[in-house]
mmCIF file of C-alpha atoms in Angstrom:
data_model
loop_
_atom_site.group_PDB
_atom_site.id
_atom_site.type_symbol
_atom_site.label_atom_id
_atom_site.label_comp_id
_atom_site.label_asym_id
_atom_site.label_seq_id
_atom_site.Cartn_x
_atom_site.Cartn_y
_atom_site.Cartn_z
ATOM 1 C CA MET A 4 94.418 55.622 -28.079
ATOM 2 C CA ASN A 5 92.369 58.147 -27.966
ATOM 3 C CA GLN A 6 90.599 60.430 -31.073
ATOM 4 C CA GLN A 7 88.779 63.838 -31.057
ATOM 5 C CA ILE A 8 86.192 64.473 -33.249
ATOM 6 C CA ASN A 9 84.860 67.409 -33.626
ATOM 7 C CA LEU A 10 80.957 67.286 -34.970
ATOM 8 C CA TYR A 11 80.141 71.207 -35.611
ATOM 9 C CA GLN A 12 82.556 70.048 -38.474
ATOM 10 C CA PRO A 13 80.540 72.019 -40.807
ATOM 11 C CA ILE A 14 81.216 68.537 -42.893
ATOM 12 C CA PHE A 15 79.236 66.770 -40.320
ATOM 13 C CA ARG A 16 76.120 68.813 -40.010
ATOM 14 C CA LYS A 17 72.941 68.049 -41.941
ATOM 15 C CA GLN A 18 72.818 70.049 -45.019
ATOM 16 C CA GLN A 19 69.458 71.924 -45.940
ATOM 17 C CA ILE A 20 68.675 71.509 -49.548
ATOM 18 C CA ILE A 21 67.341 75.701 -50.420
ATOM 19 C CA PHE A 22 65.281 76.777 -53.572
ATOM 20 C CA SER A 23 65.649 79.964 -54.644
ATOM 21 C CA ALA A 24 62.615 81.791 -55.245
ATOM 22 C CA ALA A 25 63.651 81.699 -59.244
ATOM 23 C CA THR A 26 63.445 77.868 -58.912
ATOM 24 C CA ILE A 27 60.664 78.341 -57.387
ATOM 25 C CA ALA A 28 58.178 80.842 -59.681
ATOM 26 C CA TRP A 29 60.077 78.462 -62.546
ATOM 27 C CA ILE A 30 57.782 75.168 -60.464
ATOM 28 C CA ALA A 31 55.172 77.137 -59.786
ATOM 29 C CA ALA A 32 54.428 78.551 -63.284
ATOM 30 C CA GLY A 33 55.708 74.069 -65.130
ATOM 31 C CA LEU A 34 52.421 72.860 -62.713
ATOM 32 C CA LEU A 35 50.331 76.239 -64.253
ATOM 33 C CA ALA A 36 50.911 74.780 -67.133
ATOM 34 C CA LEU A 37 50.040 71.532 -66.754
ATOM 35 C CA LEU A 38 47.062 72.392 -64.713
ATOM 36 C CA LEU A 39 46.047 74.859 -67.690
ATOM 37 C CA ALA A 40 46.699 71.497 -70.800
ATOM 38 C CA TRP A 41 44.650 69.071 -68.822
ATOM 39 C CA SER A 42 41.575 71.523 -68.274
ATOM 40 C CA ALA A 43 42.408 72.637 -71.628
ATOM 41 C CA LEU A 44 41.826 68.917 -72.872
ATOM 42 C CA VAL A 45 39.430 67.823 -70.199
ATOM 43 C CA GLY A 46 37.132 71.152 -72.281
ATOM 44 C CA GLN A 47 38.268 69.829 -76.605
ATOM 45 C CA ARG A 48 36.129 66.679 -74.562
ATOM 46 C CA ILE A 49 33.378 68.123 -72.908
ATOM 47 C CA ASN A 50 32.999 70.023 -76.584
ATOM 48 C CA ARG A 51 33.023 67.103 -78.970
ATOM 49 C CA LEU A 52 30.491 64.923 -76.447
ATOM 50 C CA GLU A 53 28.385 68.238 -76.394
ATOM 51 C CA ALA A 54 28.380 69.009 -80.608
ATOM 52 C CA GLU A 55 27.942 64.587 -80.669
ATOM 53 C CA HIS A 56 24.677 65.294 -78.588
ATOM 54 C CA GLN A 57 23.622 68.312 -80.551
ATOM 55 C CA ARG A 58 23.458 66.453 -83.752
ATOM 56 C CA GLN A 59 21.629 63.194 -81.756
ATOM 57 C CA LEU A 60 19.339 66.051 -80.564
ATOM 58 C CA ALA A 61 19.610 67.701 -84.910
ATOM 59 C CA ALA A 62 18.947 64.028 -85.995
ATOM 60 C CA GLU A 63 15.440 62.941 -84.376
ATOM 61 C CA GLN A 64 14.020 66.565 -84.397
ATOM 62 C CA ARG A 65 14.491 65.470 -88.650
ATOM 63 C CA ALA A 66 13.328 61.537 -88.337
ATOM 64 C CA VAL A 67 10.370 62.910 -86.158
ATOM 65 C CA GLU A 68 9.657 65.965 -88.775
ATOM 66 C CA ARG A 69 10.406 63.498 -91.964
ATOM 67 C CA LEU A 70 8.024 61.169 -90.196
ATOM 68 C CA GLY A 71 5.221 64.077 -89.493
ATOM 69 C CA GLU A 72 5.108 64.275 -93.200
ATOM 70 C CA MET A 73 4.440 60.353 -93.847
ATOM 71 C CA ARG A 74 2.108 60.523 -92.342
ATOM 72 C CA ALA A 75 0.549 63.460 -93.214
ATOM 73 C CA ASP A 76 1.194 62.847 -97.295
ATOM 74 C CA MET A 77 -0.058 59.378 -96.407
ATOM 75 C CA PRO A 78 -3.893 58.186 -97.682
ATOM 76 C CA PRO A 79 -6.283 57.585 -95.594
ATOM 77 C CA SER A 80 -6.696 53.539 -94.876
ATOM 78 C CA GLU A 81 -9.479 51.941 -97.167
ATOM 79 C CA PRO A 82 -11.469 49.327 -96.605
ATOM 80 C CA ASP A 83 -11.393 46.922 -99.797
ATOM 81 C CA PRO A 84 -15.301 47.567 -101.682
ATOM 82 C CA GLU A 85 -15.690 44.223 -102.749
ATOM 83 C CA LEU A 86 -14.786 42.844 -98.714
ATOM 84 C CA VAL A 87 -17.271 46.435 -98.287
ATOM 85 C CA GLY A 88 -20.199 45.037 -100.632
ATOM 86 C CA ALA A 89 -19.561 41.705 -99.723
ATOM 87 C CA VAL A 90 -20.863 42.631 -96.023
ATOM 88 C CA GLU A 91 -23.550 44.559 -97.062
ATOM 89 C CA GLN A 92 -24.807 42.006 -99.037
ATOM 90 C CA LEU A 93 -24.792 39.162 -96.943
ATOM 91 C CA GLU A 94 -26.841 41.727 -94.207
ATOM 92 C CA ALA A 95 -28.956 42.573 -96.475
ATOM 93 C CA ARG A 96 -29.586 39.156 -96.837
ATOM 94 C CA ARG A 97 -29.789 38.653 -93.544
ATOM 95 C CA GLU A 98 -32.682 41.105 -93.028
ATOM 96 C CA ASN A 99 -35.092 39.778 -95.701
ATOM 97 C CA LEU A 100 -34.703 35.994 -94.114
ATOM 98 C CA HIS A 101 -35.051 37.559 -90.932
ATOM 99 C CA SER A 102 -38.185 39.382 -92.097
ATOM 100 C CA SER A 103 -39.392 35.986 -93.969
ATOM 101 C CA LEU A 104 -39.078 34.572 -90.856
ATOM 102 C CA GLN A 105 -40.909 36.449 -88.689
ATOM 103 C CA ALA A 106 -43.930 36.245 -91.087
ATOM 104 C CA LEU A 107 -43.996 33.274 -91.751
ATOM 105 C CA ALA A 108 -43.807 33.196 -87.514
ATOM 106 C CA LEU A 109 -47.323 35.344 -87.506
ATOM 107 C CA ARG A 110 -48.948 33.258 -89.929
ATOM 108 C CA LEU A 111 -47.834 29.095 -88.635
ATOM 109 C CA PRO A 112 -49.896 28.062 -86.202
ATOM 110 C CA ALA A 113 -48.285 27.051 -83.004
ATOM 111 C CA ARG A 114 -48.101 23.769 -84.009
ATOM 112 C CA ASP A 115 -45.428 24.267 -87.308
ATOM 113 C CA GLY A 116 -43.383 26.080 -85.569
ATOM 114 C CA GLU A 117 -40.490 23.816 -86.164
ATOM 115 C CA LEU A 118 -41.088 24.348 -89.549
ATOM 116 C CA LEU A 119 -39.369 27.883 -88.815
ATOM 117 C CA GLY A 120 -36.452 25.817 -87.695
ATOM 118 C CA HIS A 121 -36.433 24.322 -91.592
ATOM 119 C CA ILE A 122 -36.371 27.406 -93.900
ATOM 120 C CA ASP A 123 -34.138 29.063 -90.685
ATOM 121 C CA ALA A 124 -31.440 26.237 -90.944
ATOM 122 C CA LEU A 125 -31.795 26.316 -95.363
ATOM 123 C CA ALA A 126 -31.107 30.405 -95.161
ATOM 124 C CA ARG A 127 -28.196 29.808 -92.803
ATOM 125 C CA ALA A 128 -26.422 26.966 -95.472
ATOM 126 C CA VAL A 129 -26.526 28.962 -98.809
ATOM 127 C CA PRO A 130 -23.197 30.169 -100.031
ATOM 128 C CA GLN A 131 -22.376 32.976 -101.613
ATOM 129 C CA GLY A 132 -23.817 33.350 -104.205
ATOM 130 C CA LEU A 133 -26.465 31.215 -104.830
ATOM 131 C CA TRP A 134 -30.206 32.015 -103.971
ATOM 132 C CA LEU A 135 -32.868 30.318 -103.637
ATOM 133 C CA THR A 136 -36.108 31.545 -105.706
ATOM 134 C CA GLY A 137 -38.954 29.549 -103.846
ATOM 135 C CA VAL A 138 -39.348 26.712 -100.711
ATOM 136 C CA ARG A 139 -42.500 24.708 -100.228
ATOM 137 C CA LEU A 140 -42.697 22.533 -97.173
ATOM 138 C CA ALA A 141 -45.302 20.389 -96.959
ATOM 139 C CA ALA A 142 -46.060 17.379 -94.281
ATOM 140 C CA GLU A 143 -44.724 19.713 -91.087
ATOM 141 C CA GLY A 144 -40.938 19.686 -92.734
ATOM 142 C CA GLN A 145 -40.647 16.071 -94.136
ATOM 143 C CA GLU A 146 -41.090 16.438 -97.448
ATOM 144 C CA LEU A 147 -39.090 19.754 -98.990
ATOM 145 C CA THR A 148 -38.678 21.006 -102.939
ATOM 146 C CA ILE A 149 -36.582 23.903 -102.844
ATOM 147 C CA SER A 150 -35.487 25.843 -106.360
ATOM 148 C CA GLY A 151 -33.196 28.220 -106.117
ATOM 149 C CA ARG A 152 -29.927 30.162 -108.762
ATOM 150 C CA ALA A 153 -26.157 29.562 -108.969
ATOM 151 C CA LEU A 154 -24.360 31.710 -110.242
ATOM 152 C CA ALA A 155 -21.348 27.946 -110.674
ATOM 153 C CA ALA A 156 -23.357 24.391 -110.771
ATOM 154 C CA ARG A 157 -20.382 24.047 -108.781
ATOM 155 C CA LEU A 158 -22.276 26.135 -105.749
ATOM 156 C CA VAL A 159 -25.369 23.416 -105.639
ATOM 157 C CA PRO A 160 -23.541 20.709 -104.556
ATOM 158 C CA GLU A 161 -21.389 22.475 -101.605
ATOM 159 C CA TYR A 162 -25.156 23.534 -100.435
ATOM 160 C CA LEU A 163 -26.531 19.825 -100.606
ATOM 161 C CA ASP A 164 -22.744 19.420 -98.058
ATOM 162 C CA ARG A 165 -23.573 22.995 -95.356
ATOM 163 C CA LEU A 166 -27.659 21.713 -95.787
ATOM 164 C CA SER A 167 -26.424 17.475 -94.484
ATOM 165 C CA GLU A 168 -24.617 20.120 -91.829
ATOM 166 C CA GLU A 169 -27.241 21.068 -89.740
ATOM 167 C CA ALA A 170 -29.384 19.331 -87.342
ATOM 168 C CA MET A 171 -33.363 20.420 -87.741
ATOM 169 C CA LEU A 172 -32.320 18.530 -90.941
ATOM 170 C CA THR A 173 -31.205 15.212 -90.143
ATOM 171 C CA GLY A 174 -32.704 12.485 -91.350
ATOM 172 C CA THR A 175 -33.852 14.405 -94.809
ATOM 173 C CA ALA A 176 -32.785 12.422 -98.693
ATOM 174 C CA PHE A 177 -33.371 13.749 -101.748
ATOM 175 C CA GLY A 178 -34.899 12.649 -103.267
ATOM 176 C CA ARG A 179 -35.030 14.835 -106.856
ATOM 177 C CA PHE A 180 -31.937 17.189 -107.583
ATOM 178 C CA SER A 181 -32.413 18.689 -111.340
ATOM 179 C CA ILE A 182 -30.052 21.536 -112.242
ATOM 180 C CA SER A 183 -29.745 23.502 -116.431
ATOM 181 C CA ALA A 184 -28.291 26.362 -117.322
ATOM 182 C CA SER A 185 -30.377 30.091 -116.681
ATOM 183 C CA ASN A 186 -32.841 29.736 -119.971
ATOM 184 C CA ASP A 187 -32.551 33.486 -119.624
ATOM 185 C CA GLU A 188 -30.724 37.633 -119.599
ATOM 186 C CA MET A 189 -29.270 36.018 -116.119
ATOM 187 C CA PRO A 190 -25.947 34.347 -115.461
ATOM 188 C CA GLY A 191 -25.254 30.680 -113.947
ATOM 189 C CA VAL A 192 -27.759 28.028 -113.621
ATOM 190 C CA THR A 193 -31.278 26.566 -111.708
ATOM 191 C CA PHE A 194 -31.895 23.919 -109.728
ATOM 192 C CA ILE A 195 -34.833 22.190 -107.669
ATOM 193 C CA LEU A 196 -34.335 19.405 -104.329
ATOM 194 C CA THR A 197 -36.520 17.990 -103.459
ATOM 195 C CA THR A 198 -36.503 15.957 -100.634
ATOM 196 C CA THR A 199 -38.064 12.746 -98.912
ATOM 197 C CA GLU A 200 -37.958 11.767 -95.339
ATOM 198 C CA ALA A 201 -35.231 8.529 -94.986
ATOM 199 C CA GLU A 202 -36.236 4.824 -94.504
#
């Protein structure tokens, strides 16, 4: 049995979806609204970032200004007056010793030049607060008498310890040592050291 089908009937044709102008307009309006909303969100985010950036710049500027004010308010750094005074005293003592050594060098014969080494060693070992008032060298440095003053008695043993470390005075021993309170208005003690050549 044969049956013919009419393909030209509307039921068998491919259906075409046709949008009306109003529908297209609504779709376009919706897309435009989405784009506008997205642009608004991005713009707000950018505005917040720019505002935060400006706040950071302002904070940095305030910090720089505050630092400048603090530097202006800070007094200039000055050295400790006590340290400056101690350094000046040491420099003056060094200059005096140097002048004394030069004067001795002019008066001593060449063969007695090593006596300058003894004097230099004696001066080098002097601690702060102690000073020598007299030095007597005899027998080409083998006999030595030292007199001096100190602000405290403990400085004299310290001076002896320092003398024992001087190479120029190696082998010498102190045969007489006396220390007594100062008998004038000056504070401290006076001392006398006499050395003889060690056996």
